[in-house]
Structures are given as C-alpha cells and as structure tokens.
PDB file of C-alpha atoms in Angstrom:
ATOM      1  CA  UNK W  86      -6.404  -8.203  17.622  1.00 55.00           C
ATOM      2  CA  UNK W  87      -7.038 -10.427  14.525  1.00 71.00           C
ATOM      3  CA  UNK W  88      -4.877  -7.681  12.428  1.00 89.00           C
ATOM      4  CA  UNK W  89      -7.093  -6.814   8.655  1.00 94.00           C
ATOM      5  CA  UNK W  90      -8.728 -10.386   7.303  1.00 95.00           C
ATOM      6  CA  UNK W  91      -8.562 -10.711   3.689  1.00 97.00           C
ATOM      7  CA  UNK W  92     -10.624 -13.648   2.138  1.00 96.00           C
ATOM      8  CA  UNK W  93     -10.081 -15.851   0.518  1.00 97.00           C
ATOM      9  CA  UNK W  94      -6.133 -15.636   0.016  1.00 95.00           C
ATOM     10  CA  UNK W  95      -6.207 -16.819  -4.031  1.00 96.00           C
ATOM     11  CA  UNK W  96      -8.987 -15.910  -6.401  1.00 98.00           C
ATOM     12  CA  UNK W  97      -8.877 -17.813  -9.823  1.00 98.00           C
ATOM     13  CA  UNK W  98     -12.476 -17.170 -12.200  1.00 98.00           C
ATOM     14  CA  UNK W  99     -12.466 -17.162 -15.775  1.00 97.00           C
ATOM     15  CA  UNK W 100     -12.834 -13.764 -18.220  1.00 97.00           C
ATOM     16  CA  UNK W 101     -17.058 -12.897 -17.647  1.00 97.00           C
ATOM     17  CA  UNK W 102     -17.193 -13.874 -13.955  1.00 98.00           C
ATOM     18  CA  UNK W 103     -17.650 -11.568 -10.753  1.00 98.00           C
ATOM     19  CA  UNK W 104     -15.131 -11.290  -8.036  1.00 98.00           C
ATOM     20  CA  UNK W 105     -16.006 -10.977  -4.701  1.00 98.00           C
ATOM     21  CA  UNK W 106     -13.184  -9.792  -2.097  1.00 98.00           C
ATOM     22  CA  UNK W 107     -14.319  -9.367   0.836  1.00 98.00           C
ATOM     23  CA  UNK W 108     -12.004  -7.380   3.423  1.00 97.00           C
ATOM     24  CA  UNK W 109     -12.394  -6.816   7.437  1.00 97.00           C
ATOM     25  CA  UNK W 110     -10.497  -3.721   9.245  1.00 95.00           C
ATOM     26  CA  UNK W 111      -9.111  -4.173  12.552  1.00 92.00           C
ATOM     27  CA  UNK W 112     -11.990  -3.997  15.386  1.00 90.00           C
ATOM     28  CA  UNK W 113     -12.296   0.272  15.834  1.00 86.00           C
ATOM     29  CA  UNK W 114     -11.057   0.782  12.507  1.00 89.00           C
ATOM     30  CA  UNK W 115     -13.895   2.248  10.595  1.00 89.00           C
ATOM     31  CA  UNK W 116     -12.455   3.514   7.741  1.00 91.00           C
ATOM     32  CA  UNK W 117     -11.321   1.029   4.765  1.00 94.00           C
ATOM     33  CA  UNK W 118      -9.042   1.078   1.669  1.00 93.00           C
ATOM     34  CA  UNK W 119      -8.749  -0.593  -1.178  1.00 95.00           C
ATOM     35  CA  UNK W 120      -5.508  -1.110  -3.311  1.00 95.00           C
ATOM     36  CA  UNK W 121      -4.357  -3.368  -5.936  1.00 96.00           C
ATOM     37  CA  UNK W 122      -0.040  -4.166  -6.773  1.00 93.00           C
ATOM     38  CA  UNK W 123       0.133  -5.119 -10.486  1.00 88.00           C
ATOM     39  CA  UNK W 124       2.834  -7.312 -11.726  1.00 80.00           C
ATOM     40  CA  UNK W 125       6.728  -4.914 -10.728  1.00 77.00           C
ATOM     41  CA  UNK W 126       4.235  -2.018  -9.439  1.00 81.00           C
ATOM     42  CA  UNK W 127       3.442  -0.281  -6.946  1.00 84.00           C
ATOM     43  CA  UNK W 128       0.138  -0.348  -4.831  1.00 90.00           C
ATOM     44  CA  UNK W 129      -2.372   1.426  -7.012  1.00 92.00           C
ATOM     45  CA  UNK W 130      -4.924   3.109  -4.613  1.00 91.00           C
ATOM     46  CA  UNK W 131      -8.536   2.492  -6.114  1.00 94.00           C
ATOM     47  CA  UNK W 132     -11.127   3.673  -3.114  1.00 93.00           C
ATOM     48  CA  UNK W 133     -11.207   5.184   0.732  1.00 92.00           C
ATOM     49  CA  UNK W 134     -15.190   4.050   2.201  1.00 93.00           C
ATOM     50  CA  UNK W 135     -16.135   4.482   5.764  1.00 91.00           C
ATOM     51  CA  UNK W 136     -19.294   3.032   7.280  1.00 88.00           C
ATOM     52  CA  UNK W 137     -22.241   3.123   4.156  1.00 88.00           C
ATOM     53  CA  UNK W 138     -19.981   5.489   2.207  1.00 92.00           C
ATOM     54  CA  UNK W 139     -17.596   5.858   0.108  1.00 93.00           C
ATOM     55  CA  UNK W 140     -15.369   8.859   0.355  1.00 90.00           C
ATOM     56  CA  UNK W 141     -12.562   8.545  -2.396  1.00 89.00           C
ATOM     57  CA  UNK W 142     -13.231   6.618  -5.243  1.00 91.00           C
ATOM     58  CA  UNK W 143     -11.112   8.397  -7.805  1.00 88.00           C
ATOM     59  CA  UNK W 144      -8.822   5.595  -8.606  1.00 90.00           C
ATOM     60  CA  UNK W 145     -11.378   3.122  -9.003  1.00 93.00           C
ATOM     61  CA  UNK W 146     -12.167   1.961 -12.729  1.00 93.00           C
ATOM     62  CA  UNK W 147     -15.322   3.636 -14.422  1.00 90.00           C
ATOM     63  CA  UNK W 148     -16.639   0.595 -15.386  1.00 94.00           C
ATOM     64  CA  UNK W 149     -17.026  -3.065 -13.966  1.00 97.00           C
ATOM     65  CA  UNK W 150     -15.437  -1.542 -10.434  1.00 97.00           C
ATOM     66  CA  UNK W 151     -18.030  -0.877  -7.373  1.00 97.00           C
ATOM     67  CA  UNK W 152     -16.893  -1.068  -3.634  1.00 97.00           C
ATOM     68  CA  UNK W 153     -18.847  -1.264  -0.852  1.00 96.00           C
ATOM     69  CA  UNK W 154     -18.436  -0.598   2.953  1.00 95.00           C
ATOM     70  CA  UNK W 155     -22.020  -1.603   4.580  1.00 93.00           C
ATOM     71  CA  UNK W 156     -23.261  -1.088   8.416  1.00 89.00           C
ATOM     72  CA  UNK W 157     -22.415  -4.877   9.412  1.00 89.00           C
ATOM     73  CA  UNK W 158     -20.188  -7.104   7.313  1.00 92.00           C
ATOM     74  CA  UNK W 159     -17.194  -6.877   5.708  1.00 95.00           C
ATOM     75  CA  UNK W 160     -16.532  -4.020   3.276  1.00 97.00           C
ATOM     76  CA  UNK W 161     -17.194  -6.184  -0.687  1.00 98.00           C
ATOM     77  CA  UNK W 162     -15.026  -5.067  -3.733  1.00 98.00           C
ATOM     78  CA  UNK W 163     -16.656  -6.494  -6.998  1.00 98.00           C
ATOM     79  CA  UNK W 164     -14.999  -7.061 -10.240  1.00 98.00           C
ATOM     80  CA  UNK W 165     -18.176  -7.668 -12.856  1.00 97.00           C
ATOM     81  CA  UNK W 166     -17.328  -8.967 -16.111  1.00 97.00           C
ATOM     82  CA  UNK W 167     -13.894  -9.636 -14.881  1.00 97.00           C
ATOM     83  CA  UNK W 168     -10.713  -9.399 -18.107  1.00 96.00           C
ATOM     84  CA  UNK W 169      -6.995 -11.062 -18.071  1.00 95.00           C
ATOM     85  CA  UNK W 170      -5.761  -7.363 -16.773  1.00 94.00           C
ATOM     86  CA  UNK W 171      -7.290  -7.741 -13.543  1.00 96.00           C
ATOM     87  CA  UNK W 172      -5.108 -10.311 -12.314  1.00 96.00           C
ATOM     88  CA  UNK W 173      -3.482  -8.655  -9.623  1.00 96.00           C
ATOM     89  CA  UNK W 174      -2.942  -9.020  -6.306  1.00 95.00           C
ATOM     90  CA  UNK W 175      -6.017  -6.637  -4.023  1.00 97.00           C
ATOM     91  CA  UNK W 176      -4.603  -5.177  -1.139  1.00 96.00           C
ATOM     92  CA  UNK W 177      -6.876  -3.526   1.614  1.00 95.00           C
ATOM     93  CA  UNK W 178      -6.037  -1.349   4.976  1.00 93.00           C
ATOM     94  CA  UNK W 179      -8.090   0.144   7.678  1.00 92.00           C
ATOM     95  CA  UNK W 180      -7.187   3.085  10.278  1.00 89.00           C
ATOM     96  CA  UNK W 181      -9.061   4.208  13.657  1.00 86.00           C
ATOM     97  CA  UNK W 182      -9.242   7.794  11.260  1.00 79.00           C
ATOM     98  CA  UNK W 183      -7.755   9.602   7.785  1.00 75.00           C
ATOM     99  CA  UNK W 184      -4.090  10.404   8.578  1.00 67.00           C
ATOM    100  CA  UNK W 185      -3.319   7.799  11.452  1.00 69.00           C
ATOM    101  CA  UNK W 186      -0.016   8.706  12.404  1.00 63.00           C
ATOM    102  CA  UNK W 187       1.294   4.905  12.779  1.00 68.00           C
ATOM    103  CA  UNK W 188      -0.419   4.769   9.407  1.00 72.00           C
ATOM    104  CA  UNK W 189      -2.275   1.893   7.839  1.00 84.00           C
ATOM    105  CA  UNK W 190      -2.331  -1.689   8.598  1.00 89.00           C
ATOM    106  CA  UNK W 191      -2.881  -3.710   5.183  1.00 92.00           C
ATOM    107  CA  UNK W 192      -4.425  -7.055   5.248  1.00 94.00           C
ATOM    108  CA  UNK W 193      -2.205 -10.137   2.935  1.00 93.00           C
ATOM    109  CA  UNK W 194      -3.814  -9.681   0.037  1.00 95.00           C
ATOM    110  CA  UNK W 195      -6.030 -11.059  -2.661  1.00 97.00           C
ATOM    111  CA  UNK W 196      -4.767 -12.811  -5.704  1.00 96.00           C
ATOM    112  CA  UNK W 197      -6.728 -12.414  -8.044  1.00 97.00           C
ATOM    113  CA  UNK W 198      -6.212 -14.842 -10.861  1.00 97.00           C
ATOM    114  CA  UNK W 199      -8.738 -14.601 -14.562  1.00 97.00           C
ATOM    115  CA  UNK W 200      -8.199 -17.760 -17.054  1.00 96.00           C
TER     116      UNK W 200
ATOM    117  CA  UNK C 141       0.539  15.107 -12.186  1.00 80.00           C
ATOM    118  CA  UNK C 142       1.247  13.480  -8.339  1.00 85.00           C
ATOM    119  CA  UNK C 143       3.875  10.874  -8.781  1.00 91.00           C
ATOM    120  CA  UNK C 144       6.714   8.832  -5.962  1.00 95.00           C
ATOM    121  CA  UNK C 145       9.971   7.184  -7.392  1.00 96.00           C
ATOM    122  CA  UNK C 146      12.034   4.971  -5.868  1.00 97.00           C
ATOM    123  CA  UNK C 147      15.695   3.834  -6.686  1.00 97.00           C
ATOM    124  CA  UNK C 148      17.527   1.622  -6.838  1.00 97.00           C
ATOM    125  CA  UNK C 149      14.363  -0.906  -8.377  1.00 95.00           C
ATOM    126  CA  UNK C 150      16.986  -3.801  -6.621  1.00 96.00           C
ATOM    127  CA  UNK C 151      19.703  -4.254  -5.094  1.00 96.00           C
ATOM    128  CA  UNK C 152      22.234  -7.174  -3.792  1.00 97.00           C
ATOM    129  CA  UNK C 153      23.954  -6.779  -1.002  1.00 97.00           C
ATOM    130  CA  UNK C 154      25.638  -8.853   1.545  1.00 97.00           C
ATOM    131  CA  UNK C 155      25.745  -9.273   5.170  1.00 97.00           C
ATOM    132  CA  UNK C 156      26.761  -6.297   7.437  1.00 97.00           C
ATOM    133  CA  UNK C 157      26.064  -4.354   4.877  1.00 97.00           C
ATOM    134  CA  UNK C 158      24.504  -0.494   5.170  1.00 97.00           C
ATOM    135  CA  UNK C 159      21.696   0.319   2.526  1.00 98.00           C
ATOM    136  CA  UNK C 160      20.210   3.835   1.356  1.00 98.00           C
ATOM    137  CA  UNK C 161      16.871   3.811   0.222  1.00 98.00           C
ATOM    138  CA  UNK C 162      15.700   6.810  -1.756  1.00 98.00           C
ATOM    139  CA  UNK C 163      12.845   7.967  -2.750  1.00 98.00           C
ATOM    140  CA  UNK C 164      11.700  10.959  -4.138  1.00 97.00           C
ATOM    141  CA  UNK C 165       8.230  12.938  -4.699  1.00 96.00           C
ATOM    142  CA  UNK C 166       6.271  15.746  -6.389  1.00 94.00           C
ATOM    143  CA  UNK C 167       2.565  15.598  -5.354  1.00 89.00           C
ATOM    144  CA  UNK C 168       0.198  18.615  -4.116  1.00 84.00           C
ATOM    145  CA  UNK C 169       0.093  19.889  -1.123  1.00 86.00           C
ATOM    146  CA  UNK C 170       1.926  16.818   1.016  1.00 89.00           C
ATOM    147  CA  UNK C 171       1.323  15.636   4.595  1.00 88.00           C
ATOM    148  CA  UNK C 172       3.634  12.943   4.849  1.00 90.00           C
ATOM    149  CA  UNK C 173       6.158  10.707   3.580  1.00 94.00           C
ATOM    150  CA  UNK C 174       5.557   6.741   4.722  1.00 93.00           C
ATOM    151  CA  UNK C 175       7.511   3.915   4.591  1.00 96.00           C
ATOM    152  CA  UNK C 176       6.256  -0.116   4.244  1.00 95.00           C
ATOM    153  CA  UNK C 177       7.815  -2.919   4.151  1.00 96.00           C
ATOM    154  CA  UNK C 178       7.100  -6.025   2.246  1.00 93.00           C
ATOM    155  CA  UNK C 179       7.719  -9.275   2.031  1.00 90.00           C
ATOM    156  CA  UNK C 180       5.123 -11.625   0.330  1.00 78.00           C
ATOM    157  CA  UNK C 181       2.486 -10.525   2.471  1.00 79.00           C
ATOM    158  CA  UNK C 182       0.820  -7.963   4.112  1.00 87.00           C
ATOM    159  CA  UNK C 183       3.244  -4.358   3.757  1.00 91.00           C
ATOM    160  CA  UNK C 184       3.556  -3.751   6.848  1.00 92.00           C
ATOM    161  CA  UNK C 185       4.087  -0.410   8.177  1.00 91.00           C
ATOM    162  CA  UNK C 186       7.950   1.516   8.936  1.00 94.00           C
ATOM    163  CA  UNK C 187       7.603   5.141  10.193  1.00 92.00           C
ATOM    164  CA  UNK C 188       5.734   8.124   9.085  1.00 91.00           C
ATOM    165  CA  UNK C 189       7.495  11.715   8.384  1.00 93.00           C
ATOM    166  CA  UNK C 190       6.049  14.970   8.380  1.00 90.00           C
ATOM    167  CA  UNK C 191       9.104  17.444   9.226  1.00 87.00           C
ATOM    168  CA  UNK C 192      11.948  17.616   7.169  1.00 88.00           C
ATOM    169  CA  UNK C 193      16.039  16.874   9.541  1.00 87.00           C
ATOM    170  CA  UNK C 194      13.991  14.966  11.952  1.00 87.00           C
ATOM    171  CA  UNK C 195      15.701  11.777  11.994  1.00 90.00           C
ATOM    172  CA  UNK C 196      12.804   8.484  12.840  1.00 91.00           C
ATOM    173  CA  UNK C 197      15.386   5.458  14.698  1.00 92.00           C
ATOM    174  CA  UNK C 198      13.897   1.767  14.990  1.00 92.00           C
ATOM    175  CA  UNK C 199      16.082  -1.049  15.836  1.00 95.00           C
ATOM    176  CA  UNK C 200      19.473  -0.969  12.505  1.00 97.00           C
ATOM    177  CA  UNK C 201      16.318   1.440  10.434  1.00 97.00           C
ATOM    178  CA  UNK C 202      16.514   4.837  10.301  1.00 97.00           C
ATOM    179  CA  UNK C 203      15.142   7.429   7.651  1.00 97.00           C
ATOM    180  CA  UNK C 204      15.071  10.738   6.974  1.00 96.00           C
ATOM    181  CA  UNK C 205      12.244  13.467   5.560  1.00 95.00           C
ATOM    182  CA  UNK C 206      13.966  16.722   3.213  1.00 94.00           C
ATOM    183  CA  UNK C 207      11.029  18.956   2.456  1.00 90.00           C
ATOM    184  CA  UNK C 208      13.213  21.072   0.239  1.00 92.00           C
ATOM    185  CA  UNK C 209      14.846  18.707  -1.886  1.00 92.00           C
ATOM    186  CA  UNK C 210      11.683  16.316  -1.559  1.00 94.00           C
ATOM    187  CA  UNK C 211      12.861  13.044  -0.983  1.00 95.00           C
ATOM    188  CA  UNK C 212      13.436  11.253   1.649  1.00 97.00           C
ATOM    189  CA  UNK C 213      16.158   8.203   2.138  1.00 97.00           C
ATOM    190  CA  UNK C 214      16.140   4.631   4.348  1.00 98.00           C
ATOM    191  CA  UNK C 215      19.059   3.458   5.861  1.00 98.00           C
ATOM    192  CA  UNK C 216      19.356   0.099   7.646  1.00 98.00           C
ATOM    193  CA  UNK C 217      23.256  -0.725   9.193  1.00 97.00           C
ATOM    194  CA  UNK C 218      24.444  -3.859   9.287  1.00 97.00           C
ATOM    195  CA  UNK C 219      22.059  -5.574   6.702  1.00 98.00           C
ATOM    196  CA  UNK C 220      20.501  -9.421   7.923  1.00 97.00           C
ATOM    197  CA  UNK C 221      18.906 -12.588   5.627  1.00 96.00           C
ATOM    198  CA  UNK C 222      15.563 -10.977   6.857  1.00 96.00           C
ATOM    199  CA  UNK C 223      15.604  -7.657   5.696  1.00 97.00           C
ATOM    200  CA  UNK C 224      15.553  -9.074   2.413  1.00 97.00           C
ATOM    201  CA  UNK C 225      11.779  -7.743   0.875  1.00 97.00           C
ATOM    202  CA  UNK C 226      10.102  -4.882  -1.205  1.00 95.00           C
ATOM    203  CA  UNK C 227       9.904  -1.656   0.745  1.00 97.00           C
ATOM    204  CA  UNK C 228       7.976   0.909  -0.514  1.00 95.00           C
ATOM    205  CA  UNK C 229       7.475   4.645  -0.225  1.00 96.00           C
ATOM    206  CA  UNK C 230       4.296   6.837  -0.254  1.00 94.00           C
ATOM    207  CA  UNK C 231       2.629   9.895  -0.024  1.00 92.00           C
ATOM    208  CA  UNK C 232       0.242  10.956   1.489  1.00 87.00           C
ATOM    209  CA  UNK C 233      -0.961  14.073  -0.290  1.00 81.00           C
ATOM    210  CA  UNK C 234      -4.208  16.974   0.209  1.00 72.00           C
ATOM    211  CA  UNK C 235      -6.931  16.374  -1.455  1.00 61.00           C
ATOM    212  CA  UNK C 236      -8.413  13.256  -0.122  1.00 59.00           C
ATOM    213  CA  UNK C 237      -7.272  11.962   2.950  1.00 61.00           C
ATOM    214  CA  UNK C 238      -7.337   8.115   2.215  1.00 63.00           C
ATOM    215  CA  UNK C 239      -5.762   8.402  -0.372  1.00 75.00           C
ATOM    216  CA  UNK C 240      -1.622   7.586  -0.464  1.00 86.00           C
ATOM    217  CA  UNK C 241       0.623   7.459  -3.780  1.00 89.00           C
ATOM    218  CA  UNK C 242       3.511   4.844  -3.717  1.00 92.00           C
ATOM    219  CA  UNK C 243       6.243   3.988  -5.224  1.00 94.00           C
ATOM    220  CA  UNK C 244       6.858   0.654  -7.318  1.00 93.00           C
ATOM    221  CA  UNK C 245       9.382   0.076  -4.099  1.00 95.00           C
ATOM    222  CA  UNK C 246      13.135  -1.289  -3.934  1.00 96.00           C
ATOM    223  CA  UNK C 247      13.410  -5.152  -4.169  1.00 95.00           C
ATOM    224  CA  UNK C 248      16.417  -5.178  -0.991  1.00 97.00           C
ATOM    225  CA  UNK C 249      17.970  -8.723  -1.183  1.00 97.00           C
ATOM    226  CA  UNK C 250      20.804  -9.517   1.319  1.00 97.00           C
ATOM    227  CA  UNK C 251      23.229 -12.801   0.693  1.00 97.00           C
ATOM    228  CA  UNK C 252      24.115 -14.195   3.539  1.00 94.00           C
TER     229      UNK C 252
END
C-alpha cells in the first residue's frame, strides 16, 4: 500500500502561470481533503471531495482555485494565475469514510513556490 | 469563530525529559480531537479522542481530553531526539464531516 501520493513534491511557477497539484488517495479511500500550510501557520482546510463530487469547498478562495476528483485518476487542485501569496505547502489527505476513527492519512505535500 | 490554540508554540528539552503539550479549542458541535506528528513531510496520526477522561496511550506518548474545559494534553515521557517534530492538534466539528481545524502546532526540539 503506497499511501497517499502527491506530485510533484516541489513546484516552481512564475506569477501568472497555472499550478496543477495531483493527489492519489490510498487504495480503497474515496474521500479526499486538501489543506494548505503557510510558513509558521497551521494546516488550513480548503476542500473536501468524494469521487466526482465536491462535498465542502468552504475553505477554497473564491477565485483562481478549483479542485476535482474524477471517477478515474487522481484528485487535482488547480491554481490559475498564481501570485506570490499562493506560495505554501499543499497537503492532501484521504480516508475510506468521513470521520474515520484513525484519522486521515496525509500525503507528503507539494511545496509551491511562486517567483 | 471556531479555533484551536496550541501552546507552547515551541519547546526545547533534553533527552529523558517529560513534556506536556497543550491544545484548547472553541468549536461548534465538537466531534473529536486528533493529534498528529509532523516531521519534514506528511503529518502522521497519533491519537483520536472523543470522550473526556479516557487516556489514550501509545508507548511513551499519551493523551487525554477534557470536554468540559475544552482542552487536551499530549504527554511524552523519556523524550528522545527522534521525538523532535511539530505536534499538531486538530478538531473535527459538526457542519462538515470532512473538515478539521488545526492549531499552529508546537515545535518540539529534543537535544541530546
């Protein structure tokens, strides 16, 4: 079991470019959560998805950010027209069901740097 | 506003010391409290607590929840250099089944 796989591990983008972050959940997990971690800050919830559905996107910025979790393939977090303030570590977590008693399993994160 | 506050923000101890990390919370419809350990990679799950007064234990780590006073503590006894990490506290609350609110973490450094 490979765990939650995120790629790329590091991503550098120039201002105005698009960033696409990928997350493959653990085998058997159909619930995916994206979190953002700014330097010296805690993890902030962004979006919760189930296969083909967005369940809760209350933490997503209203513009430039979108997420999907298609029937086949990884979950994608997409950031359009990146700005310096988007520089952060983006973590994905998965679970077989909401409220899993052993918590979520996190990936190693994608560190986005906007130059 | 829902929030989770951890203290201290950082802590330096020597091997063999015992440490206590604190987590207080204010959320609507509390469901559970979770502790994670984060080294320079993915946060790894330590404990999930839902009931007051029941200690969860794993080796040298233990944790307990007080739902009346709205806090939890994480104890680490006989600390080792490998315990150096950021310890994150998170609370799952009503409204969204999937949402966790995290504290900023406590950065623990254990010196040899």
